PDB file of C-alpha atoms and ligand atoms in Angstrom:
ATOM      1  CA  MET M  30       0.809  22.010  -9.615  1.00 44.00           C
ATOM      2  CA  LYS M  31      -2.267  21.117 -11.616  1.00 45.00           C
ATOM      3  CA  SER M  32      -5.208  23.453 -11.412  1.00 42.00           C
ATOM      4  CA  LEU M  33      -7.709  21.851  -9.107  1.00 47.00           C
ATOM      5  CA  PRO M  34     -11.478  21.615  -9.061  1.00 43.00           C
ATOM      6  CA  PRO M  35     -13.241  24.009  -6.630  1.00 40.00           C
ATOM      7  CA  GLY M  36     -13.786  21.370  -3.935  1.00 40.00           C
ATOM      8  CA  TYR M  37     -10.048  20.983  -3.644  1.00 46.00           C
ATOM      9  CA  ALA M  38      -9.444  24.549  -2.455  1.00 44.00           C
ATOM     10  CA  ARG M  39      -7.232  24.915   0.591  1.00 48.00           C
ATOM     11  CA  SER M  40      -8.705  26.004   3.876  1.00 45.00           C
ATOM     12  CA  MET M  41      -5.622  26.598   5.965  1.00 48.00           C
ATOM     13  CA  SER M  42      -7.424  26.663   9.307  1.00 42.00           C
ATOM     14  CA  HIS M  43      -7.865  22.919   9.220  1.00 49.00           C
ATOM     15  CA  LEU M  44      -4.312  22.062   8.227  1.00 56.00           C
ATOM     16  CA  PHE M  45      -3.187  18.771   9.729  1.00 56.00           C
ATOM     17  CA  SER M  46      -5.068  19.004  12.972  1.00 67.00           C
ATOM     18  CA  GLY M  47      -4.555  15.709  14.672  1.00 82.00           C
ATOM     19  CA  PRO M  48      -3.486  12.132  14.145  1.00 96.00           C
ATOM     20  CA  ALA M  49      -2.488  11.205  10.578  1.00 97.00           C
ATOM     21  CA  ASP M  50      -2.742   7.668   9.219  1.00 98.00           C
ATOM     22  CA  LEU M  51      -1.211   7.574   5.748  1.00 98.00           C
ATOM     23  CA  HIS M  52      -1.700   3.934   4.753  1.00 98.00           C
ATOM     24  CA  LEU M  53      -5.248   2.561   4.400  1.00 98.00           C
ATOM     25  CA  HIS M  54      -6.721   0.065   1.907  1.00 98.00           C
ATOM     26  CA  SER M  55     -10.234  -0.215   0.470  1.00 98.00           C
ATOM     27  CA  ASN M  56     -12.016  -2.796  -1.654  1.00 97.00           C
ATOM     28  CA  HIS M  57     -10.516  -1.145  -4.748  1.00 97.00           C
ATOM     29  CA  SER M  58      -7.577  -3.392  -3.826  1.00 97.00           C
ATOM     30  CA  ASP M  59      -7.440  -5.891  -0.959  1.00 97.00           C
ATOM     31  CA  GLY M  60      -9.231  -4.028   1.827  1.00 97.00           C
ATOM     32  CA  THR M  61     -12.700  -5.293   2.728  1.00 97.00           C
ATOM     33  CA  GLU M  62     -14.551  -1.958   2.870  1.00 98.00           C
ATOM     34  CA  ALA M  63     -15.569   0.702   0.346  1.00 98.00           C
ATOM     35  CA  PRO M  64     -13.406   3.863   0.366  1.00 98.00           C
ATOM     36  CA  ALA M  65     -16.040   5.945   2.213  1.00 98.00           C
ATOM     37  CA  GLU M  66     -16.356   3.302   4.928  1.00 98.00           C
ATOM     38  CA  VAL M  67     -12.579   3.197   5.323  1.00 98.00           C
ATOM     39  CA  MET M  68     -12.658   6.945   5.981  1.00 98.00           C
ATOM     40  CA  ARG M  69     -15.528   6.526   8.480  1.00 98.00           C
ATOM     41  CA  GLN M  70     -13.549   3.848  10.312  1.00 98.00           C
ATOM     42  CA  ALA M  71     -10.436   6.015  10.344  1.00 98.00           C
ATOM     43  CA  HIS M  72     -12.435   8.922  11.739  1.00 98.00           C
ATOM     44  CA  ALA M  73     -14.062   6.703  14.379  1.00 98.00           C
ATOM     45  CA  HIS M  74     -10.569   5.651  15.490  1.00 98.00           C
ATOM     46  CA  GLY M  75      -9.538   9.285  15.995  1.00 97.00           C
ATOM     47  CA  VAL M  76      -7.687   9.786  12.713  1.00 98.00           C
ATOM     48  CA  ARG M  77      -7.935  13.364  11.371  1.00 96.00           C
ATOM     49  CA  THR M  78      -5.634  13.197   8.321  1.00 97.00           C
ATOM     50  CA  ALA M  79      -6.056  10.084   6.189  1.00 98.00           C
ATOM     51  CA  ALA M  80      -4.543   8.700   2.993  1.00 98.00           C
ATOM     52  CA  LEU M  81      -6.115   6.023   0.810  1.00 98.00           C
ATOM     53  CA  THR M  82      -3.304   3.835  -0.556  1.00 98.00           C
ATOM     54  CA  ASP M  83      -4.775   0.982  -2.553  1.00 98.00           C
ATOM     55  CA  HIS M  84      -2.325  -1.332  -4.296  1.00 98.00           C
ATOM     56  CA  ASP M  85      -1.545  -0.133  -7.834  1.00 98.00           C
ATOM     57  CA  ARG M  86      -4.806   1.802  -8.139  1.00 98.00           C
ATOM     58  CA  THR M  87      -6.224   5.303  -7.601  1.00 98.00           C
ATOM     59  CA  THR M  88      -9.915   4.764  -8.408  1.00 98.00           C
ATOM     60  CA  GLY M  89     -10.952   5.123  -4.754  1.00 98.00           C
ATOM     61  CA  TRP M  90      -9.638   8.690  -4.352  1.00 98.00           C
ATOM     62  CA  ALA M  91     -12.835  10.572  -5.214  1.00 98.00           C
ATOM     63  CA  GLU M  92     -15.143   8.583  -2.936  1.00 98.00           C
ATOM     64  CA  ALA M  93     -12.637   8.540  -0.062  1.00 98.00           C
ATOM     65  CA  GLY M  94     -11.897  12.251  -0.446  1.00 98.00           C
ATOM     66  CA  ASP M  95     -15.578  13.205  -0.420  1.00 98.00           C
ATOM     67  CA  ALA M  96     -16.181  11.107   2.693  1.00 98.00           C
ATOM     68  CA  ALA M  97     -13.075  12.387   4.471  1.00 98.00           C
ATOM     69  CA  VAL M  98     -13.829  16.090   4.034  1.00 96.00           C
ATOM     70  CA  THR M  99     -17.471  15.552   5.001  1.00 97.00           C
ATOM     71  CA  LEU M 100     -16.191  14.008   8.235  1.00 97.00           C
ATOM     72  CA  GLY M 101     -13.909  17.000   8.791  1.00 95.00           C
ATOM     73  CA  MET M 102     -10.706  15.172   7.904  1.00 96.00           C
ATOM     74  CA  THR M 103      -7.851  16.145   5.607  1.00 96.00           C
ATOM     75  CA  PHE M 104      -7.476  13.688   2.721  1.00 97.00           C
ATOM     76  CA  ILE M 105      -4.134  12.772   1.157  1.00 98.00           C
ATOM     77  CA  PRO M 106      -4.515  10.747  -2.043  1.00 98.00           C
ATOM     78  CA  GLY M 107      -2.027   7.910  -2.365  1.00 98.00           C
ATOM     79  CA  MET M 108      -1.234   4.478  -3.748  1.00 98.00           C
ATOM     80  CA  GLU M 109       0.960   1.525  -2.766  1.00 98.00           C
ATOM     81  CA  LEU M 110       2.933   0.650  -5.875  1.00 98.00           C
ATOM     82  CA  SER M 111       4.162  -2.929  -6.184  1.00 98.00           C
ATOM     83  CA  ALA M 112       7.882  -3.235  -6.902  1.00 98.00           C
ATOM     84  CA  LYS M 113      10.476  -5.970  -6.664  1.00 97.00           C
ATOM     85  CA  HIS M 114      14.129  -6.072  -5.685  1.00 97.00           C
ATOM     86  CA  GLU M 115      15.727  -9.428  -6.504  1.00 95.00           C
ATOM     87  CA  TRP M 116      13.295 -11.897  -4.871  1.00 92.00           C
ATOM     88  CA  ARG M 117      11.896  -9.294  -2.476  1.00 94.00           C
ATOM     89  CA  SER M 118       8.489  -7.791  -2.847  1.00 95.00           C
ATOM     90  CA  VAL M 119       8.957  -4.060  -2.156  1.00 97.00           C
ATOM     91  CA  HIS M 120       5.999  -1.737  -1.663  1.00 98.00           C
ATOM     92  CA  VAL M 121       6.457   1.923  -2.521  1.00 98.00           C
ATOM     93  CA  LEU M 122       3.850   4.340  -1.223  1.00 99.00           C
ATOM     94  CA  GLY M 123       3.236   7.269  -3.550  1.00 99.00           C
ATOM     95  CA  TYR M 124       1.447  10.381  -2.356  1.00 98.00           C
ATOM     96  CA  LEU M 125      -0.014  13.416  -4.107  1.00 98.00           C
ATOM     97  CA  PHE M 126       1.078  12.452  -7.617  1.00 98.00           C
ATOM     98  CA  ASP M 127      -0.872  13.140 -10.789  1.00 98.00           C
ATOM     99  CA  PRO M 128      -3.137  10.078 -11.204  1.00 98.00           C
ATOM    100  CA  GLU M 129      -3.300  10.743 -14.944  1.00 98.00           C
ATOM    101  CA  ASP M 130       0.446  10.626 -15.467  1.00 98.00           C
ATOM    102  CA  ALA M 131       0.785   8.389 -18.541  1.00 98.00           C
ATOM    103  CA  ALA M 132       3.976   6.530 -17.570  1.00 98.00           C
ATOM    104  CA  LEU M 133       2.758   5.721 -14.071  1.00 98.00           C
ATOM    105  CA  ALA M 134      -0.697   4.689 -15.304  1.00 98.00           C
ATOM    106  CA  ALA M 135       0.864   2.405 -17.935  1.00 98.00           C
ATOM    107  CA  GLU M 136       2.963   0.725 -15.259  1.00 98.00           C
ATOM    108  CA  THR M 137       0.065   0.190 -12.843  1.00 98.00           C
ATOM    109  CA  ASP M 138      -2.021  -1.230 -15.734  1.00 98.00           C
ATOM    110  CA  ARG M 139       0.781  -3.653 -16.507  1.00 98.00           C
ATOM    111  CA  ILE M 140       1.141  -4.757 -12.869  1.00 98.00           C
ATOM    112  CA  ARG M 141      -2.586  -5.160 -12.393  1.00 98.00           C
ATOM    113  CA  GLY M 142      -2.928  -7.098 -15.640  1.00 97.00           C
ATOM    114  CA  ASP M 143      -0.134  -9.475 -14.718  1.00 98.00           C
ATOM    115  CA  ARG M 144      -1.575  -9.971 -11.226  1.00 97.00           C
ATOM    116  CA  VAL M 145      -4.681 -11.561 -12.774  1.00 97.00           C
ATOM    117  CA  GLY M 146      -2.808 -14.276 -14.681  1.00 97.00           C
ATOM    118  CA  ARG M 147      -0.572 -14.875 -11.697  1.00 98.00           C
ATOM    119  CA  ALA M 148      -3.538 -15.278  -9.339  1.00 98.00           C
ATOM    120  CA  GLU M 149      -5.136 -17.719 -11.798  1.00 98.00           C
ATOM    121  CA  ARG M 150      -1.934 -19.791 -11.874  1.00 98.00           C
ATOM    122  CA  ILE M 151      -1.758 -19.870  -8.068  1.00 98.00           C
ATOM    123  CA  VAL M 152      -5.418 -20.928  -7.883  1.00 98.00           C
ATOM    124  CA  ARG M 153      -4.934 -23.642 -10.510  1.00 98.00           C
ATOM    125  CA  SER M 154      -2.021 -24.977  -8.514  1.00 98.00           C
ATOM    126  CA  ILE M 155      -3.924 -24.889  -5.209  1.00 98.00           C
ATOM    127  CA  GLY M 156      -6.908 -26.455  -7.006  1.00 98.00           C
ATOM    128  CA  ARG M 157      -4.912 -29.638  -7.595  1.00 98.00           C
ATOM    129  CA  ASP M 158      -4.845 -30.232  -3.815  1.00 98.00           C
ATOM    130  CA  TYR M 159      -7.893 -28.372  -2.546  1.00 98.00           C
ATOM    131  CA  ASP M 160     -11.443 -27.747  -3.661  1.00 98.00           C
ATOM    132  CA  LEU M 161     -10.852 -24.269  -5.096  1.00 98.00           C
ATOM    133  CA  LEU M 162     -11.818 -22.739  -8.445  1.00 97.00           C
ATOM    134  CA  TRP M 163     -10.932 -19.435 -10.131  1.00 97.00           C
ATOM    135  CA  GLU M 164     -14.661 -18.566 -10.000  1.00 96.00           C
ATOM    136  CA  ASP M 165     -14.407 -18.648  -6.187  1.00 97.00           C
ATOM    137  CA  VAL M 166     -11.782 -15.898  -6.349  1.00 97.00           C
ATOM    138  CA  LEU M 167     -13.752 -13.847  -8.865  1.00 95.00           C
ATOM    139  CA  ALA M 168     -16.657 -13.946  -6.413  1.00 95.00           C
ATOM    140  CA  GLN M 169     -14.388 -12.253  -3.836  1.00 94.00           C
ATOM    141  CA  THR M 170     -13.221  -9.389  -6.015  1.00 91.00           C
ATOM    142  CA  THR M 171     -15.563  -6.530  -6.743  1.00 81.00           C
ATOM    143  CA  LEU M 172     -15.062  -3.319  -8.719  1.00 80.00           C
ATOM    144  CA  ASP M 173     -12.198  -4.730 -10.777  1.00 87.00           C
ATOM    145  CA  ALA M 174     -10.125  -4.633  -7.577  1.00 95.00           C
ATOM    146  CA  THR M 175      -6.359  -5.107  -7.768  1.00 95.00           C
ATOM    147  CA  VAL M 176      -6.339  -8.871  -7.314  1.00 97.00           C
ATOM    148  CA  GLY M 177      -3.928 -10.483  -4.898  1.00 97.00           C
ATOM    149  CA  ARG M 178      -3.410 -13.352  -2.528  1.00 98.00           C
ATOM    150  CA  PRO M 179      -5.848 -11.776  -0.034  1.00 98.00           C
ATOM    151  CA  HIS M 180      -8.702 -12.510  -2.467  1.00 98.00           C
ATOM    152  CA  ILE M 181      -7.502 -16.097  -2.818  1.00 98.00           C
ATOM    153  CA  ALA M 182      -7.514 -16.222   0.984  1.00 98.00           C
ATOM    154  CA  ASP M 183     -11.114 -14.985   1.000  1.00 98.00           C
ATOM    155  CA  ALA M 184     -12.059 -17.718  -1.477  1.00 98.00           C
ATOM    156  CA  LEU M 185     -10.395 -20.327   0.755  1.00 98.00           C
ATOM    157  CA  ILE M 186     -12.409 -18.952   3.695  1.00 98.00           C
ATOM    158  CA  ALA M 187     -15.648 -19.102   1.669  1.00 98.00           C
ATOM    159  CA  ARG M 188     -14.857 -22.741   0.851  1.00 98.00           C
ATOM    160  CA  GLY M 189     -14.313 -23.485   4.547  1.00 98.00           C
ATOM    161  CA  ILE M 190     -10.693 -24.488   3.949  1.00 98.00           C
ATOM    162  CA  VAL M 191      -9.238 -21.845   6.296  1.00 98.00           C
ATOM    163  CA  ARG M 192     -10.739 -19.670   9.028  1.00 97.00           C
ATOM    164  CA  ASP M 193      -9.278 -16.271   8.109  1.00 97.00           C
ATOM    165  CA  ARG M 194      -6.692 -14.507   5.946  1.00 97.00           C
ATOM    166  CA  THR M 195      -4.039 -14.905   8.634  1.00 97.00           C
ATOM    167  CA  GLU M 196      -4.414 -18.693   8.565  1.00 97.00           C
ATOM    168  CA  ALA M 197      -4.296 -18.665   4.744  1.00 98.00           C
ATOM    169  CA  PHE M 198      -1.087 -16.590   4.678  1.00 97.00           C
ATOM    170  CA  ASP M 199       0.522 -18.689   7.393  1.00 97.00           C
ATOM    171  CA  GLY M 200      -0.362 -21.855   5.463  1.00 98.00           C
ATOM    172  CA  ILE M 201      -1.466 -22.409   1.868  1.00 98.00           C
ATOM    173  CA  LEU M 202      -0.428 -18.961   0.587  1.00 98.00           C
ATOM    174  CA  HIS M 203       3.004 -19.039   2.226  1.00 96.00           C
ATOM    175  CA  PRO M 204       5.772 -19.550  -0.361  1.00 94.00           C
ATOM    176  CA  ARG M 205       7.054 -22.591   1.540  1.00 95.00           C
ATOM    177  CA  GLU M 206       3.858 -24.469   0.585  1.00 97.00           C
ATOM    178  CA  GLY M 207       4.868 -24.332  -3.077  1.00 97.00           C
ATOM    179  CA  TYR M 208       1.810 -22.618  -4.588  1.00 98.00           C
ATOM    180  CA  TYR M 209       3.319 -19.132  -4.544  1.00 96.00           C
ATOM    181  CA  GLU M 210       4.139 -17.327  -7.759  1.00 96.00           C
ATOM    182  CA  PRO M 211       5.486 -13.819  -8.179  1.00 95.00           C
ATOM    183  CA  HIS M 212       3.801 -11.234 -10.398  1.00 97.00           C
ATOM    184  CA  TYR M 213       5.376  -8.625 -12.643  1.00 98.00           C
ATOM    185  CA  ALA M 214       6.594  -5.590 -10.724  1.00 98.00           C
ATOM    186  CA  PRO M 215       9.086  -2.861 -11.611  1.00 98.00           C
ATOM    187  CA  ASP M 216      12.435  -2.402  -9.944  1.00 98.00           C
ATOM    188  CA  PRO M 217      12.208  -0.087  -6.882  1.00 98.00           C
ATOM    189  CA  LEU M 218      14.365   2.500  -8.718  1.00 98.00           C
ATOM    190  CA  THR M 219      11.770   2.624 -11.489  1.00 98.00           C
ATOM    191  CA  ALA M 220       8.932   2.779  -8.963  1.00 98.00           C
ATOM    192  CA  VAL M 221      10.495   5.740  -7.146  1.00 98.00           C
ATOM    193  CA  ARG M 222      11.238   7.513 -10.426  1.00 98.00           C
ATOM    194  CA  LEU M 223       7.699   7.021 -11.766  1.00 98.00           C
ATOM    195  CA  ILE M 224       6.083   8.417  -8.619  1.00 98.00           C
ATOM    196  CA  THR M 225       8.519  11.325  -8.397  1.00 98.00           C
ATOM    197  CA  ASP M 226       8.190  12.180 -12.093  1.00 98.00           C
ATOM    198  CA  ALA M 227       4.402  12.250 -11.639  1.00 98.00           C
ATOM    199  CA  GLY M 228       4.902  14.968  -9.017  1.00 98.00           C
ATOM    200  CA  GLY M 229       4.430  12.650  -6.051  1.00 98.00           C
ATOM    201  CA  VAL M 230       6.420  11.722  -2.981  1.00 98.00           C
ATOM    202  CA  ALA M 231       7.727   8.140  -2.740  1.00 99.00           C
ATOM    203  CA  ILE M 232       7.946   6.491   0.678  1.00 98.00           C
ATOM    204  CA  ILE M 233       9.036   2.878   1.133  1.00 98.00           C
ATOM    205  CA  ALA M 234       6.237   0.995   2.901  1.00 98.00           C
ATOM    206  CA  HIS M 235       7.143  -1.273   5.847  1.00 98.00           C
ATOM    207  CA  PRO M 236      10.806  -1.446   4.692  1.00 97.00           C
ATOM    208  CA  SER M 237      12.070  -3.822   7.361  1.00 96.00           C
ATOM    209  CA  THR M 238       9.646  -6.699   7.588  1.00 94.00           C
ATOM    210  CA  ALA M 239      11.002  -9.991   8.871  1.00 89.00           C
ATOM    211  CA  GLY M 240      11.414 -13.096   6.749  1.00 84.00           C
ATOM    212  CA  ARG M 241      12.009 -13.376   3.037  1.00 78.00           C
ATOM    213  CA  ASP M 242      11.079  -9.758   2.271  1.00 80.00           C
ATOM    214  CA  ARG M 243      13.578  -8.442   4.815  1.00 89.00           C
ATOM    215  CA  MET M 244      15.115  -5.046   4.256  1.00 95.00           C
ATOM    216  CA  MET M 245      16.882  -4.101   1.024  1.00 97.00           C
ATOM    217  CA  PRO M 246      20.630  -3.606   1.520  1.00 96.00           C
ATOM    218  CA  VAL M 247      21.489  -0.110   2.766  1.00 96.00           C
ATOM    219  CA  PRO M 248      23.643   0.798  -0.298  1.00 97.00           C
ATOM    220  CA  PHE M 249      20.661   0.037  -2.530  1.00 98.00           C
ATOM    221  CA  VAL M 250      18.379   2.117  -0.297  1.00 98.00           C
ATOM    222  CA  GLU M 251      20.871   4.960  -0.673  1.00 98.00           C
ATOM    223  CA  ARG M 252      20.588   4.648  -4.449  1.00 98.00           C
ATOM    224  CA  LEU M 253      16.828   5.012  -4.061  1.00 98.00           C
ATOM    225  CA  ILE M 254      17.426   8.173  -2.038  1.00 98.00           C
ATOM    226  CA  GLU M 255      19.607   9.539  -4.861  1.00 98.00           C
ATOM    227  CA  GLU M 256      16.775   8.682  -7.240  1.00 97.00           C
ATOM    228  CA  GLY M 257      14.409  10.906  -5.257  1.00 98.00           C
ATOM    229  CA  LEU M 258      13.012   8.663  -2.524  1.00 98.00           C
ATOM    230  CA  GLY M 259      11.215  10.884   0.004  1.00 98.00           C
ATOM    231  CA  GLY M 260      11.397   8.691   3.077  1.00 98.00           C
ATOM    232  CA  PHE M 261      10.374   5.597   5.013  1.00 98.00           C
ATOM    233  CA  GLU M 262       7.316   4.278   6.760  1.00 98.00           C
ATOM    234  CA  ILE M 263       8.962   3.439  10.067  1.00 98.00           C
ATOM    235  CA  ASP M 264       6.152   3.067  12.598  1.00 98.00           C
ATOM    236  CA  HIS M 265       4.410   0.050  11.095  1.00 98.00           C
ATOM    237  CA  ARG M 266       3.629  -3.141  13.012  1.00 98.00           C
ATOM    238  CA  GLU M 267       5.603  -5.314  10.585  1.00 97.00           C
ATOM    239  CA  ASN M 268       8.913  -3.434  10.820  1.00 97.00           C
ATOM    240  CA  THR M 269      11.446  -5.112  13.079  1.00 96.00           C
ATOM    241  CA  GLU M 270      12.894  -3.091  15.959  1.00 96.00           C
ATOM    242  CA  SER M 271      16.439  -3.432  14.656  1.00 95.00           C
ATOM    243  CA  GLY M 272      15.264  -2.385  11.189  1.00 96.00           C
ATOM    244  CA  LYS M 273      13.535   0.689  12.634  1.00 97.00           C
ATOM    245  CA  ARG M 274      16.817   1.778  14.211  1.00 97.00           C
ATOM    246  CA  VAL M 275      18.679   1.459  10.904  1.00 97.00           C
ATOM    247  CA  LEU M 276      15.906   3.351   9.121  1.00 98.00           C
ATOM    248  CA  ARG M 277      15.825   6.157  11.713  1.00 98.00           C
ATOM    249  CA  ASP M 278      19.592   6.633  11.342  1.00 98.00           C
ATOM    250  CA  LEU M 279      19.323   6.673   7.548  1.00 98.00           C
ATOM    251  CA  ALA M 280      16.415   9.130   7.631  1.00 98.00           C
ATOM    252  CA  LYS M 281      18.390  11.433   9.904  1.00 98.00           C
ATOM    253  CA  LYS M 282      21.534  11.202   7.800  1.00 98.00           C
ATOM    254  CA  HIS M 283      19.653  12.055   4.586  1.00 98.00           C
ATOM    255  CA  ASP M 284      17.013  14.367   6.124  1.00 98.00           C
ATOM    256  CA  LEU M 285      14.116  12.204   4.950  1.00 98.00           C
ATOM    257  CA  ILE M 286      10.424  12.101   5.782  1.00 98.00           C
ATOM    258  CA  VAL M 287       9.405   9.394   8.256  1.00 98.00           C
ATOM    259  CA  THR M 288       5.840   8.187   8.565  1.00 98.00           C
ATOM    260  CA  GLY M 289       3.829   5.901  10.794  1.00 98.00           C
ATOM    261  CA  SER M 290       0.651   4.156   9.706  1.00 98.00           C
ATOM    262  CA  SER M 291      -1.685   1.258  10.231  1.00 98.00           C
ATOM    263  CA  ASP M 292      -1.905  -0.446   6.811  1.00 98.00           C
ATOM    264  CA  TYR M 293      -5.596  -0.998   7.581  1.00 98.00           C
ATOM    265  CA  HIS M 294      -7.335  -3.615   5.376  1.00 98.00           C
ATOM    266  CA  GLY M 295     -10.779  -3.637   7.034  1.00 98.00           C
ATOM    267  CA  SER M 296     -11.514  -7.091   8.434  1.00 96.00           C
ATOM    268  CA  GLY M 297      -8.718  -8.552   6.284  1.00 95.00           C
ATOM    269  CA  LYS M 298      -5.998  -7.846   8.853  1.00 96.00           C
ATOM    270  CA  PRO M 299      -5.935  -7.144  12.585  1.00 96.00           C
ATOM    271  CA  ASN M 300      -4.389  -3.681  11.952  1.00 98.00           C
ATOM    272  CA  ARG M 301      -6.644  -0.861  13.260  1.00 98.00           C
ATOM    273  CA  PRO M 302      -6.707   2.704  11.854  1.00 98.00           C
ATOM    274  CA  GLY M 303      -4.526   5.089  13.827  1.00 98.00           C
ATOM    275  CA  GLU M 304      -2.529   2.332  15.552  1.00 98.00           C
ATOM    276  CA  ASN M 305       0.545   4.179  14.223  1.00 98.00           C
ATOM    277  CA  THR M 306       0.527   7.797  13.155  1.00 98.00           C
ATOM    278  CA  THR M 307       2.587  10.404  11.317  1.00 97.00           C
ATOM    279  CA  SER M 308       3.483  13.741  12.905  1.00 95.00           C
ATOM    280  CA  ASP M 309       1.994  17.025  11.642  1.00 93.00           C
ATOM    281  CA  GLU M 310       5.516  18.165  10.765  1.00 94.00           C
ATOM    282  CA  MET M 311       6.101  15.155   8.524  1.00 96.00           C
ATOM    283  CA  VAL M 312       2.683  15.520   6.868  1.00 96.00           C
ATOM    284  CA  ALA M 313       3.536  19.156   6.126  1.00 94.00           C
ATOM    285  CA  ARG M 314       6.870  18.141   4.600  1.00 96.00           C
ATOM    286  CA  LEU M 315       5.143  15.551   2.440  1.00 96.00           C
ATOM    287  CA  VAL M 316       2.584  18.082   1.191  1.00 96.00           C
ATOM    288  CA  ASP M 317       5.256  20.729   0.573  1.00 95.00           C
ATOM    289  CA  ARG M 318       7.365  18.334  -1.448  1.00 97.00           C
ATOM    290  CA  ALA M 319       4.552  17.145  -3.742  1.00 97.00           C
ATOM    291  CA  THR M 320       3.711  18.953  -6.974  1.00 97.00           C
ATOM    292  CA  GLY M 321       1.353  16.484  -8.666  1.00 97.00           C
ATOM    293  CA  PHE M 322      -1.865  16.890  -6.699  1.00 97.00           C
ATOM    294  CA  SER M 323      -3.306  18.712  -3.732  1.00 95.00           C
ATOM    295  CA  PRO M 324      -4.671  17.285  -0.494  1.00 96.00           C
ATOM    296  CA  ARG M 325      -8.359  17.879   0.158  1.00 96.00           C
ATOM    297  CA  TYR M 326      -9.165  19.898   3.217  1.00 93.00           C
ATOM    298  CA  PRO M 327     -12.454  19.994   5.140  1.00 91.00           C
TER     299      PRO M 327
HETATM  300  P1  AMP V 417       0.204 -10.266  -3.125  1.00 88.75           P
HETATM  301  O1  AMP V 417       0.527  -8.835  -3.466  1.00 88.75           O
HETATM  302  O2  AMP V 417      -0.899 -10.785  -3.979  1.00 88.75           O
HETATM  303  O3  AMP V 417       1.397 -11.154  -3.097  1.00 88.75           O
HETATM  304  O4  AMP V 417      -0.388 -10.255  -1.650  1.00 88.75           O
HETATM  305  C1  AMP V 417       0.234  -9.501  -0.662  1.00 88.75           C
HETATM  306  C2  AMP V 417      -0.835  -8.782   0.129  1.00 88.75           C
HETATM  307  O5  AMP V 417      -1.338  -9.672   1.087  1.00 88.75           O
HETATM  308  C3  AMP V 417      -0.313  -7.575   0.885  1.00 88.75           C
HETATM  309  O6  AMP V 417      -0.852  -6.421   0.324  1.00 88.75           O
HETATM  310  C4  AMP V 417      -0.833  -7.705   2.266  1.00 88.75           C
HETATM  311  O7  AMP V 417      -1.713  -6.673   2.595  1.00 88.75           O
HETATM  312  C5  AMP V 417      -1.602  -9.002   2.301  1.00 88.75           C
HETATM  313  N1  AMP V 417      -1.121  -9.859   3.391  1.00 88.75           N
HETATM  314  C6  AMP V 417       0.141 -10.287   3.588  1.00 88.75           C
HETATM  315  N2  AMP V 417       0.209 -11.058   4.696  1.00 88.75           N
HETATM  316  C7  AMP V 417      -1.050 -11.094   5.204  1.00 88.75           C
HETATM  317  C8  AMP V 417      -1.636 -11.713   6.341  1.00 88.75           C
HETATM  318  N3  AMP V 417      -0.917 -12.483   7.178  1.00 88.75           N
HETATM  319  N4  AMP V 417      -2.952 -11.530   6.562  1.00 88.75           N
HETATM  320  C9  AMP V 417      -3.684 -10.778   5.727  1.00 88.75           C
HETATM  321  N5  AMP V 417      -3.194 -10.164   4.635  1.00 88.75           N
HETATM  322  C10 AMP V 417      -1.897 -10.326   4.371  1.00 88.75           C
HETATM  323 FE1   FE V 418      -2.550  -5.359   0.973  1.00 88.75          FE
HETATM  324 FE1   FE V 419       2.369  -3.344   1.710  1.00 88.75          FE
HETATM  325 ZN1   ZN V 420      -0.472  -1.765   2.402  1.00 88.75          ZN
END
């Protein structure tokens, strides 16, 4: 465990008291609110242990952590690392890893860099059919945010082409419309290894969504477990019921951590903080397993 600055000292009396939401996004990626506001919203929705998990980025940790502890919440630093299995986009949540780990930082830099060119290509392609420019997307991304389709959606909204992100994703941004392009992302095995080697705990985010990203085959998931995968995010609104059953059985068989979370994106998605939660027992297991960083306690 790294030595930690004074503000990070443990105060055991406040350990995991109350609902935990371990998947929240800020405007450092594709959420619509600053990290501190995300923590205020989580607190207002009854959350008492919160993780900030921006896509491929950790720059929101300090602000979110300060806000969380001021509000009396426990803060778990995290990230949602983009990965890819065959054609599937796979999201791997990493918690309590060393944000300065060189290999992990190099990989997130590579993903984030490639996301920019990819977003530009998507916008150029959409721009042939709609009144949309790359400058419109730049106007929607602040703070060097991890750029993604949600920012293209926001540009389409600003142009009056769609009403909200949901309409954009159901229409123009859906792969069936032909504008979609993938971005560079590591294999899930690499993603799990990078997070684990940085002292963190890797949890597959929303592993059983419907549609083209549907669940990775079980034998491959078992390889991820051998590689050090810590568990699954099971209670998430996008997991299918049948997928949740498969995941619960797998978690039991391999004694894995299971989490529940909202995947809050501010006004960018209907998901509300605390709509799914993780048990105190599972939060404790997550914290015990991590060696890369410490939670921040109030
Ligand atoms: P990208 O990584 O650029 O392909 O974009 C995927 C991101 O879009 C994910 O992080 C989701 O949070 C977001 N997203 C996916 N579907 C929707 C939707 N229907 N409404 C709003 N955001 C969405
Ligand atoms: Fe997102
Ligand atoms: Fe995700
Ligand atoms: Zn997410």
